[in-house]
Amino acid sequence: MRQGFVWPAAYEAVFSLEGLKALFTVLLISLDRLAALPTKLMISLLPVSPRRDRWPYRTILHRRASRTTILRRVFDKVFGSKRLSELRGDRPRLIIVACELRAKAAFYFTREKLHCWRYGSATSEDTSLADAVAASAAYPLALPALDTTVEFERNGTKRSDRISLTDGGVYDNLGLMPFWPDRDHSISLEVDPVYKLIACRAGYSLDVGEPSSLMPARMAAVFESIFARAQNASTTRLFDLQRAGRIGGFIMPYLGQDDARLSNKPDDFISGDTVAGYGTNFSAMDDEWIDRLSLRGEQLVVSLVSEHWPEIQAKN
């Protein structure tokens, strides 16, 4: 966090073979799509019904190198090339969420396996922690999807499928999907039942942005609107499940929390105004801001737990 990921990724892009591969790959795919345009036009003039799952309608090239794979190299150095299967089993279970664009479904990375209900499960032996983090962090307005092929097993049958993974927030930004009590575990990721939920969000409240006159700004605003709407739907479902007695309650700490609604603030409380608008992204952060943001997050959790679940705080 002190050095961030932007400049290390820029260094990798310029001075590593991955950067050259990424440039070559995007040029090759661009040429492929350029050649496909007149070919599709000529085919459209013929009295035939071509298959849409083949060239020229679908590129046969995989984007195996991109800005996202460059970022993955940076993550891999930070994590010491650790694989998912090497994560400790005596710690809370880590589930990293990505969005699979072909199936329009959630894709899960865990210590035990990879899983998507549309494809099945796959071993995590050859998957690095950096693979999972890069896929989950590949914000689609800035980073290409991770393009790879995985061998899945479903109902006793093995099959290799090409997958395209992007930011998990596109599908489930709060990471709540595995914990819904009505999930069918015959096809979905198996997770032990959880009665109380703490859903943390390193973000702020929605603000009123600048007018979106040009297409890039307009599309960014559209994406953020859809993103916020999906997150609101997850929050609404939490309230519905709580009212129905399906979960024992939840709290949702986030950096932009309204401090006036907190009843148990500590004396050294970091206010929302102190951190308002500070970017929580790939940029470098100095020690002061790392401490300030992490302390506010911790204080929000403790404050909300003591307010809503005093019996838990009493036990500790």
mmCIF file of C-alpha atoms in Angstrom, residues 6-201:
data_model
loop_
_atom_site.group_PDB
_atom_site.id
_atom_site.type_symbol
_atom_site.label_atom_id
_atom_site.label_comp_id
_atom_site.label_asym_id
_atom_site.label_seq_id
_atom_site.Cartn_x
_atom_site.Cartn_y
_atom_site.Cartn_z
ATOM 1 C CA VAL A 6 0.255 2.062 -10.379
ATOM 2 C CA TRP A 7 3.989 2.780 -10.718
ATOM 3 C CA PRO A 8 5.093 -0.839 -10.160
ATOM 4 C CA ALA A 9 2.648 -1.865 -12.902
ATOM 5 C CA ALA A 10 3.992 0.872 -15.188
ATOM 6 C CA TYR A 11 7.526 -0.398 -14.533
ATOM 7 C CA GLU A 12 6.481 -3.957 -15.401
ATOM 8 C CA ALA A 13 4.776 -2.715 -18.572
ATOM 9 C CA VAL A 14 7.954 -1.003 -19.794
ATOM 10 C CA PHE A 15 10.720 -3.266 -18.540
ATOM 11 C CA SER A 16 9.240 -6.774 -18.503
ATOM 12 C CA LEU A 17 8.443 -9.238 -21.262
ATOM 13 C CA GLU A 18 4.807 -9.168 -20.122
ATOM 14 C CA GLY A 19 4.469 -5.579 -21.317
ATOM 15 C CA LEU A 20 5.759 -6.498 -24.773
ATOM 16 C CA LYS A 21 3.446 -9.518 -24.897
ATOM 17 C CA ALA A 22 0.476 -7.328 -23.924
ATOM 18 C CA LEU A 23 1.240 -4.843 -26.713
ATOM 19 C CA PHE A 24 1.722 -7.598 -29.285
ATOM 20 C CA THR A 25 -1.487 -9.341 -28.194
ATOM 21 C CA VAL A 26 -3.699 -6.268 -28.462
ATOM 22 C CA LEU A 27 -2.267 -5.469 -31.908
ATOM 23 C CA LEU A 28 -2.856 -9.029 -33.086
ATOM 24 C CA ILE A 29 -6.449 -9.090 -31.826
ATOM 25 C CA SER A 30 -7.104 -5.674 -33.392
ATOM 26 C CA LEU A 31 -5.862 -6.959 -36.748
ATOM 27 C CA ASP A 32 -8.009 -10.066 -36.352
ATOM 28 C CA ARG A 33 -11.146 -7.987 -35.732
ATOM 29 C CA LEU A 34 -10.246 -5.626 -38.575
ATOM 30 C CA ALA A 35 -9.988 -8.556 -40.970
ATOM 31 C CA ALA A 36 -13.254 -9.966 -39.634
ATOM 32 C CA LEU A 37 -15.293 -6.882 -40.592
ATOM 33 C CA PRO A 38 -15.222 -7.260 -44.407
ATOM 34 C CA THR A 39 -15.475 -11.033 -44.049
ATOM 35 C CA LYS A 40 -18.699 -10.731 -42.065
ATOM 36 C CA LEU A 41 -20.032 -8.254 -44.603
ATOM 37 C CA MET A 42 -19.387 -10.658 -47.478
ATOM 38 C CA ILE A 43 -20.952 -13.574 -45.585
ATOM 39 C CA SER A 44 -24.058 -11.476 -44.910
ATOM 40 C CA LEU A 45 -24.584 -11.170 -48.670
ATOM 41 C CA LEU A 46 -24.631 -14.946 -49.123
ATOM 42 C CA PRO A 47 -27.809 -17.082 -48.756
ATOM 43 C CA VAL A 48 -26.361 -19.040 -45.824
ATOM 44 C CA SER A 49 -26.784 -19.147 -42.054
ATOM 45 C CA PRO A 50 -23.223 -19.224 -40.665
ATOM 46 C CA ARG A 51 -22.308 -20.466 -37.206
ATOM 47 C CA ARG A 52 -21.831 -17.557 -34.844
ATOM 48 C CA ASP A 53 -19.427 -19.388 -32.544
ATOM 49 C CA ARG A 54 -16.608 -19.393 -35.085
ATOM 50 C CA TRP A 55 -14.388 -16.900 -36.862
ATOM 51 C CA PRO A 56 -15.092 -14.213 -38.094
ATOM 52 C CA TYR A 57 -17.868 -13.732 -35.531
ATOM 53 C CA ARG A 58 -15.652 -14.793 -32.636
ATOM 54 C CA THR A 59 -11.924 -14.257 -32.392
ATOM 55 C CA ILE A 60 -9.881 -17.416 -32.027
ATOM 56 C CA LEU A 61 -7.173 -15.499 -30.168
ATOM 57 C CA HIS A 62 -6.948 -15.428 -26.385
ATOM 58 C CA ARG A 63 -5.894 -12.186 -24.723
ATOM 59 C CA ARG A 64 -3.381 -13.956 -22.503
ATOM 60 C CA ALA A 65 -1.367 -10.790 -21.900
ATOM 61 C CA SER A 66 -2.840 -7.394 -21.029
ATOM 62 C CA ARG A 67 -2.686 -4.563 -18.498
ATOM 63 C CA THR A 68 -4.440 -6.919 -16.098
ATOM 64 C CA THR A 69 -1.794 -9.641 -16.399
ATOM 65 C CA ILE A 70 0.846 -6.940 -15.851
ATOM 66 C CA LEU A 71 -0.941 -5.968 -12.639
ATOM 67 C CA ARG A 72 -1.108 -9.673 -11.752
ATOM 68 C CA ARG A 73 2.702 -9.836 -11.912
ATOM 69 C CA VAL A 74 2.868 -6.974 -9.409
ATOM 70 C CA PHE A 75 0.421 -8.738 -7.083
ATOM 71 C CA ASP A 76 2.392 -11.973 -7.421
ATOM 72 C CA LYS A 77 5.537 -10.250 -6.141
ATOM 73 C CA VAL A 78 3.620 -8.753 -3.216
ATOM 74 C CA PHE A 79 2.142 -12.150 -2.272
ATOM 75 C CA GLY A 80 5.406 -14.022 -2.726
ATOM 76 C CA SER A 81 4.011 -16.215 -5.537
ATOM 77 C CA LYS A 82 1.678 -17.895 -3.033
ATOM 78 C CA ARG A 83 -0.913 -20.267 -4.481
ATOM 79 C CA LEU A 84 -4.495 -20.510 -3.278
ATOM 80 C CA SER A 85 -3.912 -24.098 -2.174
ATOM 81 C CA GLU A 86 -1.093 -22.868 0.100
ATOM 82 C CA LEU A 87 -3.357 -20.617 2.173
ATOM 83 C CA ARG A 88 -3.605 -21.665 5.806
ATOM 84 C CA GLY A 89 -6.570 -23.826 6.709
ATOM 85 C CA ASP A 90 -6.754 -22.629 10.330
ATOM 86 C CA ARG A 91 -7.705 -19.065 9.366
ATOM 87 C CA PRO A 92 -11.120 -17.668 8.351
ATOM 88 C CA ARG A 93 -12.037 -18.967 4.914
ATOM 89 C CA LEU A 94 -11.095 -16.607 2.086
ATOM 90 C CA ILE A 95 -13.543 -16.367 -0.834
ATOM 91 C CA ILE A 96 -12.513 -14.032 -3.657
ATOM 92 C CA VAL A 97 -15.292 -13.070 -6.066
ATOM 93 C CA ALA A 98 -14.953 -12.256 -9.764
ATOM 94 C CA CYS A 99 -17.564 -11.922 -12.503
ATOM 95 C CA GLU A 100 -17.467 -14.378 -15.416
ATOM 96 C CA LEU A 101 -18.537 -12.380 -18.462
ATOM 97 C CA ARG A 102 -19.427 -15.238 -20.819
ATOM 98 C CA ALA A 103 -21.858 -16.851 -18.371
ATOM 99 C CA LYS A 104 -22.811 -13.565 -16.653
ATOM 100 C CA ALA A 105 -22.303 -15.300 -13.312
ATOM 101 C CA ALA A 106 -20.240 -15.080 -10.139
ATOM 102 C CA PHE A 107 -16.896 -16.889 -10.135
ATOM 103 C CA TYR A 108 -15.351 -17.905 -6.808
ATOM 104 C CA PHE A 109 -11.741 -18.518 -5.822
ATOM 105 C CA THR A 110 -11.137 -20.445 -2.590
ATOM 106 C CA ARG A 111 -8.316 -22.425 -1.024
ATOM 107 C CA GLU A 112 -10.080 -25.661 -1.925
ATOM 108 C CA LYS A 113 -11.322 -24.966 -5.456
ATOM 109 C CA LEU A 114 -12.535 -22.583 -8.136
ATOM 110 C CA HIS A 115 -16.277 -22.546 -8.739
ATOM 111 C CA CYS A 116 -18.938 -21.125 -11.047
ATOM 112 C CA TRP A 117 -22.385 -22.676 -11.076
ATOM 113 C CA ARG A 118 -22.562 -22.453 -14.876
ATOM 114 C CA TYR A 119 -19.365 -24.476 -15.364
ATOM 115 C CA GLY A 120 -18.797 -26.498 -12.178
ATOM 116 C CA SER A 121 -15.679 -26.731 -10.013
ATOM 117 C CA ALA A 122 -11.957 -26.820 -10.772
ATOM 118 C CA THR A 123 -8.836 -27.465 -8.744
ATOM 119 C CA SER A 124 -7.055 -24.480 -7.206
ATOM 120 C CA GLU A 125 -3.644 -26.208 -7.242
ATOM 121 C CA ASP A 126 -2.294 -24.225 -10.201
ATOM 122 C CA THR A 127 -4.002 -20.921 -9.363
ATOM 123 C CA SER A 128 -2.004 -18.227 -7.617
ATOM 124 C CA LEU A 129 -3.435 -15.791 -5.095
ATOM 125 C CA ALA A 130 -2.443 -13.064 -7.563
ATOM 126 C CA ASP A 131 -4.665 -14.670 -10.236
ATOM 127 C CA ALA A 132 -7.675 -14.386 -7.952
ATOM 128 C CA VAL A 133 -6.947 -10.846 -6.763
ATOM 129 C CA ALA A 134 -6.235 -9.559 -10.287
ATOM 130 C CA ALA A 135 -9.455 -11.084 -11.628
ATOM 131 C CA SER A 136 -11.485 -9.620 -8.774
ATOM 132 C CA ALA A 137 -9.853 -6.179 -9.164
ATOM 133 C CA ALA A 138 -10.057 -5.903 -12.977
ATOM 134 C CA TYR A 139 -12.320 -2.831 -13.021
ATOM 135 C CA PRO A 140 -13.796 -3.071 -16.545
ATOM 136 C CA LEU A 141 -13.568 0.636 -17.392
ATOM 137 C CA ALA A 142 -9.796 0.516 -16.897
ATOM 138 C CA LEU A 143 -8.585 -3.088 -17.123
ATOM 139 C CA PRO A 144 -9.270 -5.912 -19.610
ATOM 140 C CA ALA A 145 -10.853 -9.134 -18.415
ATOM 141 C CA LEU A 146 -8.567 -12.055 -17.605
ATOM 142 C CA ASP A 147 -8.873 -14.483 -20.514
ATOM 143 C CA THR A 148 -7.982 -18.086 -19.727
ATOM 144 C CA THR A 149 -9.069 -21.715 -20.092
ATOM 145 C CA VAL A 150 -9.937 -23.894 -17.089
ATOM 146 C CA GLU A 151 -10.805 -27.582 -16.823
ATOM 147 C CA PHE A 152 -14.020 -27.896 -14.808
ATOM 148 C CA GLU A 153 -15.762 -30.935 -13.399
ATOM 149 C CA ARG A 154 -19.540 -31.044 -13.262
ATOM 150 C CA ASN A 155 -21.699 -34.084 -12.495
ATOM 151 C CA GLY A 156 -18.675 -36.339 -12.903
ATOM 152 C CA THR A 157 -17.804 -34.981 -16.353
ATOM 153 C CA LYS A 158 -14.673 -32.940 -17.063
ATOM 154 C CA ARG A 159 -14.633 -30.211 -19.680
ATOM 155 C CA SER A 160 -12.332 -27.316 -20.572
ATOM 156 C CA ASP A 161 -14.005 -23.913 -20.929
ATOM 157 C CA ARG A 162 -12.690 -20.518 -21.885
ATOM 158 C CA ILE A 163 -13.570 -17.926 -19.256
ATOM 159 C CA SER A 164 -13.367 -14.125 -19.092
ATOM 160 C CA LEU A 165 -13.071 -12.727 -15.575
ATOM 161 C CA THR A 166 -13.629 -9.139 -14.509
ATOM 162 C CA ASP A 167 -14.188 -7.145 -11.303
ATOM 163 C CA GLY A 168 -16.310 -9.096 -8.819
ATOM 164 C CA GLY A 169 -18.124 -5.873 -7.955
ATOM 165 C CA VAL A 170 -19.917 -6.051 -11.297
ATOM 166 C CA TYR A 171 -21.866 -9.023 -9.950
ATOM 167 C CA ASP A 172 -21.596 -8.802 -6.157
ATOM 168 C CA ASN A 173 -19.595 -5.915 -4.711
ATOM 169 C CA LEU A 174 -20.330 -6.797 -1.091
ATOM 170 C CA GLY A 175 -19.377 -10.459 -1.533
ATOM 171 C CA LEU A 176 -22.627 -11.654 0.029
ATOM 172 C CA MET A 177 -23.819 -14.170 -2.548
ATOM 173 C CA PRO A 178 -22.173 -17.256 -0.964
ATOM 174 C CA PHE A 179 -23.942 -16.518 2.335
ATOM 175 C CA TRP A 180 -27.554 -16.236 1.178
ATOM 176 C CA PRO A 181 -29.491 -18.862 3.197
ATOM 177 C CA ASP A 182 -31.596 -20.070 0.252
ATOM 178 C CA ARG A 183 -28.733 -21.105 -2.052
ATOM 179 C CA ASP A 184 -28.820 -24.547 -3.673
ATOM 180 C CA HIS A 185 -25.496 -26.118 -2.673
ATOM 181 C CA SER A 186 -25.895 -28.886 -5.234
ATOM 182 C CA ILE A 187 -24.788 -26.347 -7.844
ATOM 183 C CA SER A 188 -23.475 -23.356 -5.868
ATOM 184 C CA LEU A 189 -20.365 -22.939 -3.740
ATOM 185 C CA GLU A 190 -20.724 -24.721 -0.404
ATOM 186 C CA VAL A 191 -20.323 -22.361 2.550
ATOM 187 C CA ASP A 192 -21.056 -23.030 6.217
ATOM 188 C CA PRO A 193 -24.236 -21.265 7.412
ATOM 189 C CA VAL A 194 -23.650 -17.784 8.807
ATOM 190 C CA TYR A 195 -26.214 -16.219 11.134
ATOM 191 C CA LYS A 196 -24.762 -12.718 11.529
ATOM 192 C CA LEU A 197 -23.079 -10.794 8.729
ATOM 193 C CA ILE A 198 -20.565 -7.939 8.686
ATOM 194 C CA ALA A 199 -20.469 -6.472 5.168
ATOM 195 C CA CYS A 200 -17.638 -3.925 4.887
ATOM 196 C CA ARG A 201 -17.266 -1.436 2.059
#
